[in-house]
XYZ file of C-alpha atoms in Angstrom:
552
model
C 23.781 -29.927 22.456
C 23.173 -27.673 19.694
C 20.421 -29.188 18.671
C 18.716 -29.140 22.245
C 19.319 -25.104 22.711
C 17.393 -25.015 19.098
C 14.416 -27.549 20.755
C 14.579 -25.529 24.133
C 14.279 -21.740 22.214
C 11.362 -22.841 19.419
C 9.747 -24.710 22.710
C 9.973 -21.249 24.539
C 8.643 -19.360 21.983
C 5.744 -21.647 21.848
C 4.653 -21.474 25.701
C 5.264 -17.905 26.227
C 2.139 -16.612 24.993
C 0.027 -19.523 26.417
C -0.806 -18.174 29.952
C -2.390 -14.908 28.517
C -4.573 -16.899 26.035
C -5.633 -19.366 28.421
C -6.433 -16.059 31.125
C -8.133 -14.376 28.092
C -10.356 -17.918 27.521
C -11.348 -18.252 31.044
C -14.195 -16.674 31.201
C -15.799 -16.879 34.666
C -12.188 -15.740 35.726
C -13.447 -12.102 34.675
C -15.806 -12.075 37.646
C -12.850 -11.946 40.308
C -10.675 -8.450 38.792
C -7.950 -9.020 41.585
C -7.434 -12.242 41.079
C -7.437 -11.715 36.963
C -5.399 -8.214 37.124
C -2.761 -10.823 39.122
C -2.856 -13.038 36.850
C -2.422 -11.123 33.722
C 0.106 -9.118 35.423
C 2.175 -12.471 35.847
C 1.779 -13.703 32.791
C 2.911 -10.767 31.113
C 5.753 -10.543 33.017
C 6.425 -14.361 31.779
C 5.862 -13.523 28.454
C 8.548 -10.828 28.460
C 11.359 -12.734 30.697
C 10.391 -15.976 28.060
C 11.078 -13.253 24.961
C 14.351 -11.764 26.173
C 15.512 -15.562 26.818
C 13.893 -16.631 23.752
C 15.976 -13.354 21.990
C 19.548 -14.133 23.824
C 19.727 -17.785 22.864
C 18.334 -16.727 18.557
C 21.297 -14.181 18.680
C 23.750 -17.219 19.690
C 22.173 -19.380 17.005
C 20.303 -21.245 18.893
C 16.976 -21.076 17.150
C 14.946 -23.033 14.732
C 11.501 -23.255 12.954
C 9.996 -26.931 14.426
C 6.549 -27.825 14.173
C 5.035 -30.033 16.859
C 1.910 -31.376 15.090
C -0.308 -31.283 12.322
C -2.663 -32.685 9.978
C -3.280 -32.431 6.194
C -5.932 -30.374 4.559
C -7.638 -31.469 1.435
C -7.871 -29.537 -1.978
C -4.260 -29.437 -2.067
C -3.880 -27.179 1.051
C -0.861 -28.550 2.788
C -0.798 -28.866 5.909
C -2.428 -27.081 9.312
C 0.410 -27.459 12.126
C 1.183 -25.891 15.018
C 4.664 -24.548 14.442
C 6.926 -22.072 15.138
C 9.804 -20.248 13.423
C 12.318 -18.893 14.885
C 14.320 -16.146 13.462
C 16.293 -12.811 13.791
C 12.425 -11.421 12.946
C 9.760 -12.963 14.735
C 12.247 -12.913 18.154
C 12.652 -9.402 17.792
C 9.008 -8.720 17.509
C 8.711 -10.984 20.312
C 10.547 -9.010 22.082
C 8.922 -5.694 21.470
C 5.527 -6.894 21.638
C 6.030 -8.676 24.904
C 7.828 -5.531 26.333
C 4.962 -2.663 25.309
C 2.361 -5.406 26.448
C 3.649 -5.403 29.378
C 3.849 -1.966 29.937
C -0.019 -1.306 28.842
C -0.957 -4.203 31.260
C 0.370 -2.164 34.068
C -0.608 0.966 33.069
C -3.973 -0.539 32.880
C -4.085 -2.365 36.215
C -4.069 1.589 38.130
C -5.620 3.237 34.797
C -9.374 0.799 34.939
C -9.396 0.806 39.003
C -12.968 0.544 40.487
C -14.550 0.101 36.530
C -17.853 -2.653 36.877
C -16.086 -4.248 33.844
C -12.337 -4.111 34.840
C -12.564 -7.794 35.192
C -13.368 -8.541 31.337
C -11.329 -5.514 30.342
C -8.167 -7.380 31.201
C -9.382 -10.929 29.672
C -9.962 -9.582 26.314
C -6.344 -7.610 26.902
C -4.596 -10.568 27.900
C -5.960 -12.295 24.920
C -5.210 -10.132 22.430
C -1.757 -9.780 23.294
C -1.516 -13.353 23.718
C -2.772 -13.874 20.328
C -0.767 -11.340 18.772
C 2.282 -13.221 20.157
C 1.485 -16.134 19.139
C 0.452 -14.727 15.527
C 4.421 -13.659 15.916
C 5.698 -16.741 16.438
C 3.952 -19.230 14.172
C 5.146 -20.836 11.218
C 2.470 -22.181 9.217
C 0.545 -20.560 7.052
C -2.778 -21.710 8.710
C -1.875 -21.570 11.760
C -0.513 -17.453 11.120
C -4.381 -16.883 9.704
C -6.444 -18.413 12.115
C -4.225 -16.097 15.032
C -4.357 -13.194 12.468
C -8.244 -13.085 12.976
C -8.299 -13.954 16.452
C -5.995 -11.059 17.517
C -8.560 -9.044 15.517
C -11.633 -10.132 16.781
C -10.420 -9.950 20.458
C -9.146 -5.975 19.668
C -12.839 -5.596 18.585
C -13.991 -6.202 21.899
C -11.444 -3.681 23.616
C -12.210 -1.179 20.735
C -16.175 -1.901 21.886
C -15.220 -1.824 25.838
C -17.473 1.608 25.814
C -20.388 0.459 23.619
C -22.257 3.501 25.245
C -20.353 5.713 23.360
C -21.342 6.263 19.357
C -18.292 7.149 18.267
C -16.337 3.793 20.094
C -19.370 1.957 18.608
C -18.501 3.757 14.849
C -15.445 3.093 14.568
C -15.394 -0.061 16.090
C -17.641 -1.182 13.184
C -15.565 0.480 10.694
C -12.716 -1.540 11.820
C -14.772 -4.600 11.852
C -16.140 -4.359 8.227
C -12.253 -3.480 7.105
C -10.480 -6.397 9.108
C -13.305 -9.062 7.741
C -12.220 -8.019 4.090
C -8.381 -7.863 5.222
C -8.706 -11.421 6.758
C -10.868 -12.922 3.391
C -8.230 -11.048 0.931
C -5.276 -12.918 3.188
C -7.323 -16.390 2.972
C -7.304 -16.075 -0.717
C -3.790 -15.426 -1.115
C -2.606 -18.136 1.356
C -4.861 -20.538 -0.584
C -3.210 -19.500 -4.171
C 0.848 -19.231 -2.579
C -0.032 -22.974 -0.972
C -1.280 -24.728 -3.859
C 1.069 -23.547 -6.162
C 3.817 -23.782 -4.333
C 2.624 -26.996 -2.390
C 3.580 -25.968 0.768
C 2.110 -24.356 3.751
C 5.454 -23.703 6.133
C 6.603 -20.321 5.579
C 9.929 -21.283 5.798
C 9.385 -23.958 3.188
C 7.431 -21.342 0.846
C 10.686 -19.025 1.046
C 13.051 -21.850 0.027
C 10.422 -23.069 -2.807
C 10.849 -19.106 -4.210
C 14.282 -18.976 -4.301
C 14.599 -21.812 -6.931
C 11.889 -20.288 -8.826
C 13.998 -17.887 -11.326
C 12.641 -15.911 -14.084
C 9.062 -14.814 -13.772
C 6.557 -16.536 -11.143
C 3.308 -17.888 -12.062
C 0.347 -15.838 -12.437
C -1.026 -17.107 -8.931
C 1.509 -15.940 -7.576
C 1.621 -12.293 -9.135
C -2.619 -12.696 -7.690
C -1.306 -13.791 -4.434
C 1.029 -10.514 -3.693
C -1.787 -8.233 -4.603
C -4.330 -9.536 -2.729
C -1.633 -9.099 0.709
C -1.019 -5.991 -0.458
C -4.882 -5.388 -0.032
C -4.929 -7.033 3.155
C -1.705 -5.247 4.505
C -3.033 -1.539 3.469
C -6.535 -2.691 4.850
C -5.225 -3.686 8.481
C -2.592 -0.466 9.028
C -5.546 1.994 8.339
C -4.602 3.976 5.360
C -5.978 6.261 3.204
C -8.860 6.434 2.731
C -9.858 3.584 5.259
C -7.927 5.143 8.190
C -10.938 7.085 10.016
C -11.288 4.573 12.713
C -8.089 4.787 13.596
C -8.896 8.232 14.787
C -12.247 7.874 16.505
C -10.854 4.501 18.218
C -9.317 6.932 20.346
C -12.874 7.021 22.423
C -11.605 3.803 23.323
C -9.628 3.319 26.945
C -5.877 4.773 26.342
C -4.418 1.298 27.546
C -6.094 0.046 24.306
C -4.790 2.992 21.990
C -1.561 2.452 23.360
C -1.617 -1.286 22.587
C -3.327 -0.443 19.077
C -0.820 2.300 17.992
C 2.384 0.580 19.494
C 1.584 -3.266 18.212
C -1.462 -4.401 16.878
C -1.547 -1.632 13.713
C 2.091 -3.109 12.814
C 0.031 -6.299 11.932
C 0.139 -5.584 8.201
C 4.031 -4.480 7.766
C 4.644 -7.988 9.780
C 2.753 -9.466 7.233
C 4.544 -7.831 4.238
C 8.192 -8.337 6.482
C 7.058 -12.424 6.478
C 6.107 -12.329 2.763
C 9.235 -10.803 2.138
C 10.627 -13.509 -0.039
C 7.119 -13.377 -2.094
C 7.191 -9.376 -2.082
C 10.490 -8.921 -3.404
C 9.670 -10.536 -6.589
C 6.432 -8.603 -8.322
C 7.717 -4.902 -8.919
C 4.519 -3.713 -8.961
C 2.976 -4.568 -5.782
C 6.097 -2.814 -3.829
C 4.913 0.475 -6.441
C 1.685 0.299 -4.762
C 2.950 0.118 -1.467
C 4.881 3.182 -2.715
C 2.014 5.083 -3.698
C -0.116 3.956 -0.913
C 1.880 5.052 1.797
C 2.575 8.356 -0.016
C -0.909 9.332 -0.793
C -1.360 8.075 3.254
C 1.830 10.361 4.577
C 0.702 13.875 2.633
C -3.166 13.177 3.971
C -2.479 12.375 7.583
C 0.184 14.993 7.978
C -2.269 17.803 6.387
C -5.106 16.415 8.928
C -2.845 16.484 11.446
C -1.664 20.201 10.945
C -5.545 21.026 12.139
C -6.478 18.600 14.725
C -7.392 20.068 18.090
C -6.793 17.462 20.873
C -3.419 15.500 21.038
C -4.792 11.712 20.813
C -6.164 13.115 17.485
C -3.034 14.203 16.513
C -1.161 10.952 17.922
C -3.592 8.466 15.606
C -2.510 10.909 12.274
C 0.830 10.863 13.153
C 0.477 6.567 13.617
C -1.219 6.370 10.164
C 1.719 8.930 8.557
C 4.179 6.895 10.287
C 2.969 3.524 9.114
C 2.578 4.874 5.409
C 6.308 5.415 5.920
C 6.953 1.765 6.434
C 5.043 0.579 3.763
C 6.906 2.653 1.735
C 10.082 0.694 3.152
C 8.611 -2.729 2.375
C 7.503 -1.636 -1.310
C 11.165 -0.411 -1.734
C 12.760 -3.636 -0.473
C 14.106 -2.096 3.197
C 12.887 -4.482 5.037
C 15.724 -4.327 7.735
C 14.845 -0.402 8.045
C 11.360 -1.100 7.972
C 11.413 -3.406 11.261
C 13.940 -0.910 12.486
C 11.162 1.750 12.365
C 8.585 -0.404 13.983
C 10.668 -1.127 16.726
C 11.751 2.746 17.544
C 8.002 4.236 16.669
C 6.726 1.344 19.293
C 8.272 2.399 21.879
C 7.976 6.130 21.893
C 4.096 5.711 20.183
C 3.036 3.774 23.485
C 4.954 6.306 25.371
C 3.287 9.190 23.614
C -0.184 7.846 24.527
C 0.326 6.814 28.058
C 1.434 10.119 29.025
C -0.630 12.053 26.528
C -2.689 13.239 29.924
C 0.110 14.903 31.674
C 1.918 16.294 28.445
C -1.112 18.410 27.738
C -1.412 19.464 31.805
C 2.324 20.502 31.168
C 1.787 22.549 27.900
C -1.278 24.395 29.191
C 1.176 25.593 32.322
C 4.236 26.395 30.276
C 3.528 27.212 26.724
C 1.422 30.280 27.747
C -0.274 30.431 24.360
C 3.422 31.645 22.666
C 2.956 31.329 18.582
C 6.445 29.901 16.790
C 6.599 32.274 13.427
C 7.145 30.638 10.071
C 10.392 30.833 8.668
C 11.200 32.921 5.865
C 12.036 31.000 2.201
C 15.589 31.641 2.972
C 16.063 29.932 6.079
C 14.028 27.297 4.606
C 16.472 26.977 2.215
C 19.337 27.182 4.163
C 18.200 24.626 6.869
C 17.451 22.027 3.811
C 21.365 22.607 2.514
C 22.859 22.183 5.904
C 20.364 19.066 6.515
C 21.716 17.470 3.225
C 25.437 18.574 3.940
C 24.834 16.257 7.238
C 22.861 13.437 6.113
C 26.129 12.864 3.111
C 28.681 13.421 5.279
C 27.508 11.421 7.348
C 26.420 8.518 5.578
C 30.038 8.655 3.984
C 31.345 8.706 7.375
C 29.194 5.284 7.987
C 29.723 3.531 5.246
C 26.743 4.148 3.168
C 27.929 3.847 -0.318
C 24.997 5.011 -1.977
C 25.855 4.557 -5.351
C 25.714 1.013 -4.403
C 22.384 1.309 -2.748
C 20.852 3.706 -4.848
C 17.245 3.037 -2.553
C 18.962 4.809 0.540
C 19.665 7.503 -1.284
C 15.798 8.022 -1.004
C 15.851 7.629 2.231
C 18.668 10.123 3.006
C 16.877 12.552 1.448
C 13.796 12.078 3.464
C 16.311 12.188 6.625
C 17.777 15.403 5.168
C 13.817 17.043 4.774
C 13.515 15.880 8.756
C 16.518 16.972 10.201
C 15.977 20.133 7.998
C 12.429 20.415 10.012
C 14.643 20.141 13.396
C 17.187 23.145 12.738
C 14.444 25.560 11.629
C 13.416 26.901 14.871
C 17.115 27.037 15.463
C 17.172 29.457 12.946
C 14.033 31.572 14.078
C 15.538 31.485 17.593
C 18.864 32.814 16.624
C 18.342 36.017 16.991
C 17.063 35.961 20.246
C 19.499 33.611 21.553
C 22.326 34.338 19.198
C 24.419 31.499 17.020
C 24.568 28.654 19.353
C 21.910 28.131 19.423
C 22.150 27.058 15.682
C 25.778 25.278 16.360
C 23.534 23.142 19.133
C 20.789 21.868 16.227
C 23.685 21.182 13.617
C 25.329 18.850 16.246
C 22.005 17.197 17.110
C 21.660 16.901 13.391
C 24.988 15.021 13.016
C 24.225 12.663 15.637
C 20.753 11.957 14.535
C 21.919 10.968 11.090
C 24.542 8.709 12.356
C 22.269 7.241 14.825
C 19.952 6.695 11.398
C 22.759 4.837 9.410
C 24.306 3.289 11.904
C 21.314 1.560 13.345
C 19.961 0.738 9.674
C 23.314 -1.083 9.425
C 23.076 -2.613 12.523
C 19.320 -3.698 11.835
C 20.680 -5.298 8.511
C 23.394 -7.323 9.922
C 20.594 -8.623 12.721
C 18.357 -9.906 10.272
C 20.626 -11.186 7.628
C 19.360 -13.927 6.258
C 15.671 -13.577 6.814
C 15.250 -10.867 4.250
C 16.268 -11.197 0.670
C 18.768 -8.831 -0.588
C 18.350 -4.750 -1.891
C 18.129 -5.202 -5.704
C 17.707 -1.039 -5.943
C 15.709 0.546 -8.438
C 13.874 -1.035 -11.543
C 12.309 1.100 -14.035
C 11.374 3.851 -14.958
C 7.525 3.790 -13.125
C 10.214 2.786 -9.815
C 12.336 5.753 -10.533
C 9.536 8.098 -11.341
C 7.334 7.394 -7.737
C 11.063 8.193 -5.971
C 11.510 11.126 -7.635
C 7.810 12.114 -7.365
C 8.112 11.138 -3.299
C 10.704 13.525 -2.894
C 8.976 16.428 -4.309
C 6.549 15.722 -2.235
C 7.771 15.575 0.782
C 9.910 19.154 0.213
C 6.331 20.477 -0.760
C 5.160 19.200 2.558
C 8.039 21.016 4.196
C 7.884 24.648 2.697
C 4.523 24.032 2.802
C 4.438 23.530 6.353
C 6.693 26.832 6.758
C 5.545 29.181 4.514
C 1.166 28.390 4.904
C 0.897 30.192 8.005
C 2.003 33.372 6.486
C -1.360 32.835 4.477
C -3.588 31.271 6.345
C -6.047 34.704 6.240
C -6.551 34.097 2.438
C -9.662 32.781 1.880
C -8.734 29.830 -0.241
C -6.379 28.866 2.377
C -9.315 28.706 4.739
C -11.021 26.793 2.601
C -8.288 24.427 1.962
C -8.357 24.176 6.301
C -11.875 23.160 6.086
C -11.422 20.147 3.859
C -8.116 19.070 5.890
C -10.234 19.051 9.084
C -12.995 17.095 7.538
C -10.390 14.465 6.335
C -11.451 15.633 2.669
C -14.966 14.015 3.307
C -13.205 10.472 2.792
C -14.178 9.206 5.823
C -17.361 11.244 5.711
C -18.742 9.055 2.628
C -17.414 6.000 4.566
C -19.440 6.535 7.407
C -22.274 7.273 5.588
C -22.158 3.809 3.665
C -21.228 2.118 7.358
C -24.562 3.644 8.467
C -26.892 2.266 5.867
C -25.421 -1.223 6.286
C -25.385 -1.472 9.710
C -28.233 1.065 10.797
C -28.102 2.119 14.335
C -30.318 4.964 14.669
C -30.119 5.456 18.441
C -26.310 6.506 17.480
C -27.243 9.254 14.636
C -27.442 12.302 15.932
C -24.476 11.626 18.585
C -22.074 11.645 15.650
C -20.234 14.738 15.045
C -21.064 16.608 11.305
C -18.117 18.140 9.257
C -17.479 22.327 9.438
C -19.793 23.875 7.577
C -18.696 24.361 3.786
C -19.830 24.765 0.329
C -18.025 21.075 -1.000
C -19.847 19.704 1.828
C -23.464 20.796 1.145
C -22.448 19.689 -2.870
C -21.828 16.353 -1.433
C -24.320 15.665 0.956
């Protein structure tokens, strides 16, 4: 019986995403958009009610990895199969995926009403998703590229649904030129971890590592570069995250699905070469520094963008930076517990991003919140860090034992610091309880923090290998250099406006809303290699500045 339940889960997460990629294939079906919006409608609604099955019977124990066919490759290259593994992971993302897919596809269905090309719209989307889930799901290495350019190629399309627009058109070729060097960097590293290891099942390449002890061969060490490359290339950061931005010209259904699934395609790939990733210190420092360097820049761009879906794409870049830094410090558990809560509230955020700003033009009347003084800031940060220990004694945190989520606490300590500041400037308008209200919030966001990291690690126990902390002193050196930063970046934050009529501080502005001319020099080099000239002088130029003129 036991062994049926396994059969019947692997079996479910196998057909689940097959009636959106077979919708997404048919292409005369596009000519009909009632009959296709139906269709896609129903088979995202059987992809979800497969996942939450699929989910119930993997928390029982009744799930498996089980391959169904394949055939062998030559040059030592294992095998190509179509297989799935099922874990505490890939049901989970299942899950997620399935759920904000949903959601877009019928936010979609009233959003692209009367469009001439609503019909194809909903193909490619139905595709994508149905490759994405599929990517999810699979359990050969093969089998995980071929869906890991598919899902790409397919976005490209949505990204390109406006190919009247120059800006769509940019970025959509931006994207393209960094996915193609994502998906080759990803080839190469499959093809070194599968020879050496002589195995192409990921579940079979996690095993193989465990009984390697000592130091791993050189291929190896090659290998986990190469997906750090292809990780950092896919999840737009620094400085390749421009298109991530001007995407937004794109329809919102396909920001929503871009910012709430598809850009998590490179931490899924770090969270399934976990057992690889754990073992070369150095490629989790680089995730460490990459995500850093990718926090401070998207959260200084952000401080000056204009429109909110600006603002949103930032924040997405910022935000995925942070969970980079969670794979590169070996919390995996927290870092799949971050892409499951910034999902949901990212696709949220974008759907509605049309009515929040109606509602903030109506009720925030143009009212200016004053910086707080160094003193509050101060004070804010001690109560913060009073609540994050207390309460991570409270939970069961021993952080001696874990000295990496002592990192972390701090970090939770800086945000929850950022959340009773305007308690503080309101109090003396609204008097102390103001204050009393935010410290309470405070407590109950940090044990909502530790208590669903712990609950995150007990769910996936067993498909992540084990917190070894801190090793060295370059490891303890990008910690302690991360959390100056991110205090800069909050009295920063507080104490700039107080001097934003300096005129260095302007200039500093003008290089934060020009991206610091990163994605400037990117464009340009896009331009010359893929000439459009129709497109030129749609494009938008930077503000007018001296650094500018030097570099142009």
């Amino acid at each position: 019986m036991p062994e049926i339940s396994r059969f019947i889960t692997a079996t479910l997460m196998l057909v689940l995403p097959g009636p959106l990629i077979v919708i997404g294939l048919a292409m005369g079906l596009s000519r009909n958009a009632r009959w296709i919006k139906t269709l896609t409608k129903g088979a995202a609604w059987f992809a979800l009610m497969g996942a939450v099955l699929a989910a119930g019977m993997s928390f029982l124990g009744m799930s498996d990895s089980k391959t169904y066919c394949s055939a062998r490759l030559p040059m030592r290259l294992g095998q190509i199969a179509l297989s799935v593994d099922g874990n505490r992971l890939t049901v989970l993302m299942l899950l997620l995926v399935a759920f904000v897919g949903m959601v877009v596809m019928r936010f979609s269905q009233t959003y692209l009403q009367g469009d001439p090309r609503e019909g194809p719209f909903h193909r490619w989307l139905s595709f994508v998703l149905g490759s994405f889930l599929m990517l999810i799901a699979s359990g050969n290495t093969w089998e995980f590229w071929i869906l890991w350019v598919a899902a790409s190629l397919g976005l490209h399309q949505l990204v390109m649904f406006y190919p009247e627009r120059p800006i769509a058109v940019l970025a959509a070729r931006k994207k393209y030129l960094l996915h193609r060097v994502s998906d080759l960097s990803l080839l190469v590293a499959l093809v070194l971890m599968v020879r050496t290891l002589d195995t192409s099942q990921l579940v079979s390449i996690a095993r193989t590592l465990e009984g390697i002890h000592g130091l791993l061969p050189e291929p190896l060490g090659l290998a986990s570069g190469l997906l750090v490359v292809s990780a950092v290339l896919k999840s737009a950061q620094f400085p390749f995250h421009g298109w991530l931005v001007q995407v937004m010209e794109a329809p919102t259904p396909v920001s929503a699905l871009l910012h709430a699934g598809m850009i998590y395609a490179g931490t899924f790939l770090l969270l399934r070469m976990a057992p690889l990733m754990s073992r070369v210190m150095w490629a989790g420092d680089a995730l460490l520094v990459v995500g850093l360097v990718s926090i401070v820049i998207a959260s200084l761009t952000r401080a000056t963008m204009t429109n909110i879906k600006g603002s949103l794409a930032y924040s997405t870049s910022a935000q995925v930076g942070f969970m980079l830094m969670e794979c590169g410090l070996g919390l995996y558990s927290l870092a799949l517990l971050h892409i499951v809560s910034h999902s949901v509230y990212k696709a949220h955020a974008f759907l509605s991003s049309g009515s929040v700003v109606g509602h903030l033009r109506t009720s925030a009347g143009g009212v200016e919140t004053p910086a707080a003084s160094l003193g509050k800031v101060i004070g804010s940060l001690a109560i913060a860090i009073t609540i994050v220990i207390g309460t991570s004694i409270l939970m069961g945190v021993f952080l001696r034992q874990q000295a990496v989520l002592t990192f972390m606490g701090i970090l939770l300590a800086v945000a929850v610091a950022q959340m009773l500041l305007p308690a503080f400037n309101l109090k003396s308008v609204e008097g102390n309880g103001v204050v009393w209200i935010a410290m309470i919030s405070g407590v109950l966001i940090s044990t909502a923090f530790f208590g669903l990291a712990l609950l995150f690690a007990r769910l996936s126990a067993g498909v992540f290998p084990a917190i070894h902390g801190t090793a060295g002193a370059v490891r303890d050196g990008l910690l302690g250099l991360s959390v100056g930063v991110f205090l800069c970046l909050l009295f920063g934050q507080q104490l700039l406006p107080r001097i934003s009529q300096h005129r260095w501080m302007q200039a500093i502005y003008v290089h934060c809303y020009n991206d610091w001319y990163f994605d400037v020099l990117f464009t340009r080099f896009i331009q010359r290699v893929w000439p459009d000239h129709a497109e030129e002088s749609s494009l938008p130029s930077p503000i007018a500045d001296p650094l500018w003129e030097e570099i142009s």
